[in-house]
C-alpha positions as CSV (number, residue, x, y, z in Angstrom):
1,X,-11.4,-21.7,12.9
2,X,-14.4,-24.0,12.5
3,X,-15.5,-23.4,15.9
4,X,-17.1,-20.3,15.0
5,X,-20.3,-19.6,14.0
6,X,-22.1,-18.5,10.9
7,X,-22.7,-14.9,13.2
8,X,-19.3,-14.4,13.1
9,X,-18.2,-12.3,10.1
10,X,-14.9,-12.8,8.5
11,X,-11.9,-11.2,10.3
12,X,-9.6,-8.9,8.0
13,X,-6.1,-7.7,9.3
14,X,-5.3,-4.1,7.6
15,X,-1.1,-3.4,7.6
16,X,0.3,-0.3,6.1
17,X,3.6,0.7,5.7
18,X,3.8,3.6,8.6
19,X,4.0,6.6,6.6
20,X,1.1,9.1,6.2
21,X,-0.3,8.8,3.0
22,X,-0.2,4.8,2.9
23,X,-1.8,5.1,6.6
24,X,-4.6,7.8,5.7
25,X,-5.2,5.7,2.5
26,X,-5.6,2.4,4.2
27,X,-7.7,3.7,7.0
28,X,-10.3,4.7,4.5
29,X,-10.4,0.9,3.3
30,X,-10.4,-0.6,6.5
31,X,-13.8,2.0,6.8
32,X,-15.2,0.6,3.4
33,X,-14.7,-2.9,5.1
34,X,-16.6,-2.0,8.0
35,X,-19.3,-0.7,6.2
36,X,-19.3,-4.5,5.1
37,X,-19.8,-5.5,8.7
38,X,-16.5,-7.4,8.6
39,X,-13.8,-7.4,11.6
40,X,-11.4,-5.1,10.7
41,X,-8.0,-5.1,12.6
42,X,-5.5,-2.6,12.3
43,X,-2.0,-3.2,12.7
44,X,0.0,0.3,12.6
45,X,3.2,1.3,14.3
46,X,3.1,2.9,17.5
47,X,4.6,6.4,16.4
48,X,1.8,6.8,13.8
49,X,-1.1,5.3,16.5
50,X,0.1,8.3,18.5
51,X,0.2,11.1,15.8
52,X,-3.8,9.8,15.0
53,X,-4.6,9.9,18.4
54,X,-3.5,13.3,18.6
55,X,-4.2,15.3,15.5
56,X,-6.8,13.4,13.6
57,X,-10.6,12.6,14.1
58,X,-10.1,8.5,14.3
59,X,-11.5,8.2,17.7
60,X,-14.8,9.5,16.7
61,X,-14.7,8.3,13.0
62,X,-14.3,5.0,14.4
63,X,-16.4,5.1,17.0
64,X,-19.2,3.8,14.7
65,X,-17.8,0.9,14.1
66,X,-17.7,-1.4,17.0
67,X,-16.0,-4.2,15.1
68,X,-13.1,-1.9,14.3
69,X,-9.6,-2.6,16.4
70,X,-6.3,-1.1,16.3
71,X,-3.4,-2.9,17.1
72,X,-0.1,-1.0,17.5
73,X,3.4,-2.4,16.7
74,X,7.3,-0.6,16.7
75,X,8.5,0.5,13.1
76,X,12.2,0.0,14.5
77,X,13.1,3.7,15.0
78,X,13.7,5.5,18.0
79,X,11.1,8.4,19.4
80,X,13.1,11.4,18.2
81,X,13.3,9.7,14.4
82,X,11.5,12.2,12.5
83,X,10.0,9.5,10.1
84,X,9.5,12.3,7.2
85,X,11.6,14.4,4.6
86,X,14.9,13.0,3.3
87,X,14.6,10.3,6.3
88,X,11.2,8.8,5.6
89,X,12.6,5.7,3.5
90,X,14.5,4.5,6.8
91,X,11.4,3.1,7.2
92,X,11.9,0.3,5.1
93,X,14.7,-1.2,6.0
94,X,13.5,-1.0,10.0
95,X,10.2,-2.5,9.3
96,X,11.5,-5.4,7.3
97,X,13.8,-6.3,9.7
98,X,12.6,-5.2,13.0
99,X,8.7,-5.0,12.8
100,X,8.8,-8.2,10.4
101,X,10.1,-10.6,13.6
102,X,8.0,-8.6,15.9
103,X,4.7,-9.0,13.6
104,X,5.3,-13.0,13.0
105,X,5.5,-13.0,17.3
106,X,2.6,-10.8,17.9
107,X,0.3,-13.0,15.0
108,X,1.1,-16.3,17.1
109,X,1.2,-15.3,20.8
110,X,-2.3,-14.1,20.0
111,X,-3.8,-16.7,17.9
112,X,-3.8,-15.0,15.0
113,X,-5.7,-11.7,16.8
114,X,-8.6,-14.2,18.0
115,X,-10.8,-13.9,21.0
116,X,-14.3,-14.9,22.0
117,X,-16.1,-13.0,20.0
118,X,-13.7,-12.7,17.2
119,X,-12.6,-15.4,14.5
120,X,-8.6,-15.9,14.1
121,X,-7.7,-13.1,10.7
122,X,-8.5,-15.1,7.5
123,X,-7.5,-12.4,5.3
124,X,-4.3,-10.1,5.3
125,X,-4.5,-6.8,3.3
126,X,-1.0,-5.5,3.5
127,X,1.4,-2.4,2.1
128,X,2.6,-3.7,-1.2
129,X,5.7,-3.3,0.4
130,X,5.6,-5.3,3.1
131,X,6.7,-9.1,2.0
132,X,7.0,-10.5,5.7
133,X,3.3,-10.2,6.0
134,X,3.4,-13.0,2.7
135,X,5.6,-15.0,4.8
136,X,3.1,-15.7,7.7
137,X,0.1,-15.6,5.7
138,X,2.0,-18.6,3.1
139,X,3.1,-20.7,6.8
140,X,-0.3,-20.1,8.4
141,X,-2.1,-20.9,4.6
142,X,-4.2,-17.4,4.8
143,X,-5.3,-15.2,2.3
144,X,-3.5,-12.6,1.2
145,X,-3.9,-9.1,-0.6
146,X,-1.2,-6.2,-1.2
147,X,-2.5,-3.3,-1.8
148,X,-0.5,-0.7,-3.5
149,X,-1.4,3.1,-2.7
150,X,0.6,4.7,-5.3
151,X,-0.3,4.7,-8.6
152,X,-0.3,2.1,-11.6
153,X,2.5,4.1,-13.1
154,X,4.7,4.4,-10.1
155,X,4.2,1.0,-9.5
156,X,4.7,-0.3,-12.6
157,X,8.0,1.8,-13.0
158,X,9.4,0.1,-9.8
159,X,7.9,-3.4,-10.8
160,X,10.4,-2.9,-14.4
161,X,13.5,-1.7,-12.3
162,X,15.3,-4.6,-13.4
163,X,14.7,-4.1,-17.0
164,X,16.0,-0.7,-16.7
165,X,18.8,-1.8,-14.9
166,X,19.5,-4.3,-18.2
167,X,18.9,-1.7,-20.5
168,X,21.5,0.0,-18.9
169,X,18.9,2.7,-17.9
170,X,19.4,2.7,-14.6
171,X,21.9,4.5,-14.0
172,X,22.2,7.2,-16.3
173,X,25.1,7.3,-18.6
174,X,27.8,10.1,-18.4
175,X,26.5,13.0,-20.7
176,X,22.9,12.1,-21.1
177,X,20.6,14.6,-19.4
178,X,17.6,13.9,-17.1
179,X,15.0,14.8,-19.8
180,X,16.0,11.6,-21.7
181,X,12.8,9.4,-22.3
182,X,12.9,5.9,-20.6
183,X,12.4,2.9,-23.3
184,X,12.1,0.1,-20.9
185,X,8.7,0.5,-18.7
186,X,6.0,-1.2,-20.8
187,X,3.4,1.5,-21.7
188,X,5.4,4.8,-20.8
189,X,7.9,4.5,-23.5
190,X,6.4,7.7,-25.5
191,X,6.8,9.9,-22.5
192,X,8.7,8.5,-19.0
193,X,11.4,11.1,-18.5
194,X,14.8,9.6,-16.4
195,X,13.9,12.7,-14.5
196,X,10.5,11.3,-14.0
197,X,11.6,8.5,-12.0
198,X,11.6,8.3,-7.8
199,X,14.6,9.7,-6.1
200,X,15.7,6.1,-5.8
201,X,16.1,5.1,-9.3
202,X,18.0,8.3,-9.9
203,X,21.5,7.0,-8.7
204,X,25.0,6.7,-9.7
205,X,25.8,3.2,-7.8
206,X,23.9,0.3,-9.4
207,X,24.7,-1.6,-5.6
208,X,22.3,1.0,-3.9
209,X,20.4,-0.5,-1.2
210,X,17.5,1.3,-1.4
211,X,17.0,0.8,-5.2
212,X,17.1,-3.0,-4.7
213,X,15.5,-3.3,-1.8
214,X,12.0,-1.3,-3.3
215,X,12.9,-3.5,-6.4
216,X,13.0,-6.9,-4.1
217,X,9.7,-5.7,-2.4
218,X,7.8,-4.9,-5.7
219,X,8.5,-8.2,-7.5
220,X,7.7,-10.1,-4.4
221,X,3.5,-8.8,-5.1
222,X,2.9,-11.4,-7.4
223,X,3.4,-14.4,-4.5
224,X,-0.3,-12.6,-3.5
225,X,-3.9,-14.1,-4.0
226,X,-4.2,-10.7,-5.3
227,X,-3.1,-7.1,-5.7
228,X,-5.9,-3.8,-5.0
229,X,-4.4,-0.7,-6.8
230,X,-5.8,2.4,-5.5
231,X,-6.6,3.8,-9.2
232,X,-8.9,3.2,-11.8
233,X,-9.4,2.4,-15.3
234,X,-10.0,5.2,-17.2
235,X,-7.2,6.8,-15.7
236,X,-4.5,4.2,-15.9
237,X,-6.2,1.1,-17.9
238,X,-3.4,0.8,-20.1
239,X,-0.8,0.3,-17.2
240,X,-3.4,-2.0,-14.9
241,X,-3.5,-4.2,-18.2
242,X,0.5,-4.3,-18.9
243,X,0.7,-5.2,-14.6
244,X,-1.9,-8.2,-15.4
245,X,0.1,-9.9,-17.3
246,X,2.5,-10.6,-14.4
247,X,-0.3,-10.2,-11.8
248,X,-3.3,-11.5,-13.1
249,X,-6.3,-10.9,-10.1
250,X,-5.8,-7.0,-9.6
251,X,-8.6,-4.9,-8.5
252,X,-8.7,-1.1,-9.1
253,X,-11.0,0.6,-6.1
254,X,-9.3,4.0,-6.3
255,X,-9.5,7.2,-5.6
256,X,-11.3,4.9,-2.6
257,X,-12.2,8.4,-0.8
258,X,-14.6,8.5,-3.2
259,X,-16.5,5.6,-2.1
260,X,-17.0,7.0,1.5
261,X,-18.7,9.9,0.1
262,X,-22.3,10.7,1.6
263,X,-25.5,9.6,-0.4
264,X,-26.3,13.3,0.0
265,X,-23.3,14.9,-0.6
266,X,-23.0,12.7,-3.7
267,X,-26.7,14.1,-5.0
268,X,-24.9,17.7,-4.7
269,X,-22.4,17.5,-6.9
270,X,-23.3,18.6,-10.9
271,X,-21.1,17.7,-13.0
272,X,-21.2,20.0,-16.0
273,X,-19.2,18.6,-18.8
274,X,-17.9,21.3,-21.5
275,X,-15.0,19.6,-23.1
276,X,-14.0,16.3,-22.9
277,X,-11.0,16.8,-21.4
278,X,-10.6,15.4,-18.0
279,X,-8.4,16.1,-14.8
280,X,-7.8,13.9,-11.7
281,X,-5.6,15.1,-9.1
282,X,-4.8,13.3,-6.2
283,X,-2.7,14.3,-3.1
284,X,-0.7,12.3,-1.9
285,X,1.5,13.7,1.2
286,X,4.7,11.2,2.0
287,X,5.5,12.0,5.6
């Protein structure tokens, strides 16, 4: 990498996990980064390249941005996979073990996405869920950052799956009903119904794979230089600070839409404060 000169800006690799909202979300930091003047790499599956192509406004949006590259790579599914609904989580299990191999392949046949007028990556920012990225960035000794697009709570809530699974929380008992408030998630013991937990979490076979493999995934964050959490601290402080004690370099950028607001548009908005309630909704679609 020392062959490069000062005029060449820093060279960040972007990797979500293929799924809309962790795509959409990440495409607005890899924007933020360009706004930096870094090189900004890309790396999504094919399928979702496709659906941009077609039914978004990434072409132009990008267009901007001449040190902005995509890369595609498979997810592991077939064409006709629907990737959405009850199915979407298949995408786990082919992306660790078939996009994982085929990342590690692409990252070394091409010199770690180098070329003349780019540097090799010296930063990864990857889906929180996606621990083979770790495993190239520790053997190649880069950088690397997960970034988590759900929130704190949701994260924190996976990140304790094995305390609930001690508690004898996960899964529920015979007789107990889904309103029953969860004791063994840090922060949320006041109010985190059973029914509040993922889909996942909610099962009657402690051996499910899906439960241990988000559980395996989660823990695996805190191998990272550091973890961004698309939140902020008003909103979810009091989690961010229970995560920092297993994670201690966490940065909270979120919502990070905001940040590619307009100078103008910003100077529009009024903000009229009557009460001092406050309500942030974010949505957030899945597939």
């Amino acid at each position: 990498m020392g062959s490069y000169g000062a005029t060449i800006p820093p060279h960040v690799l972007i990797l979500p996990l293929p799924i809309q909202g962790h795509v959409n979300t990440m495409l607005k930091l890899a924007e933020l980064l360009c706004l930096s003047s870094l090189d900004v790499t890309f790396m999504v599956s094919e399928f979702s390249h496709s659906r941009l192509l077609k039914h978004s406004t990434m072409i132009s949006r990008f267009e901007q941005y001449p040190q902005f590259h995509f890369e595609s790579i498979s997810d592991g599914l077939h064409n006709d996979h629907p990737r959405a609904g009850e199915q979407v989580m298949d995408i786990l299990p082919s992306t660790k073990n078939i996009t994982g191999p085929l990342f590690k392949q692409m990252m070394v046949e091409k010199n770690l996405l180098s070329s003349n007028t780019r540097r090799p990556v010296t930063c990864i920012i990857a889906d929180g869920v996606l621990s083979f990225a770790c495993d190239l960035a520790e053997e190649k000794g880069i950088p690397l950052i997960f970034f988590c697009t759900i929130s704190a709570c949701s994260f924190w809530a996976y990140f304790c799956i094995p305390e609930l699974i001690a508690a004898g929380e996960i899964p529920l008992k015979a007789g107990i009903g889904k309103d029953q408030i969860v004791k063994s998630v840090p922060g949320m013991e006041g109010f985190l119904r059973y029914r509040d937990l993922p889909s996942f979490c909610q099962v009657k076979d402690i051996n499910e794979s899906m439960l241990h493999s988000i559980e395996s995934e989660t823990r695996q964050t805190t191998r990272a230089q550091a973890v961004i959490l698309n939140t902020f601290e008003d909103l979810e402080g009091a989690i961010v600070s229970h995560i920092q004690k297993h994670i201690p370099r966490i940065f909270t950028i979120g919502p990070n839409n905001a940040h590619l607001m307009d100078f103008n548009q910003k100077r529009k908005i009024k903000m009229e404060i009557k009460k001092p309630e406050k309500i942030y909704s974010n949505f957030y679609p899945l597939g």
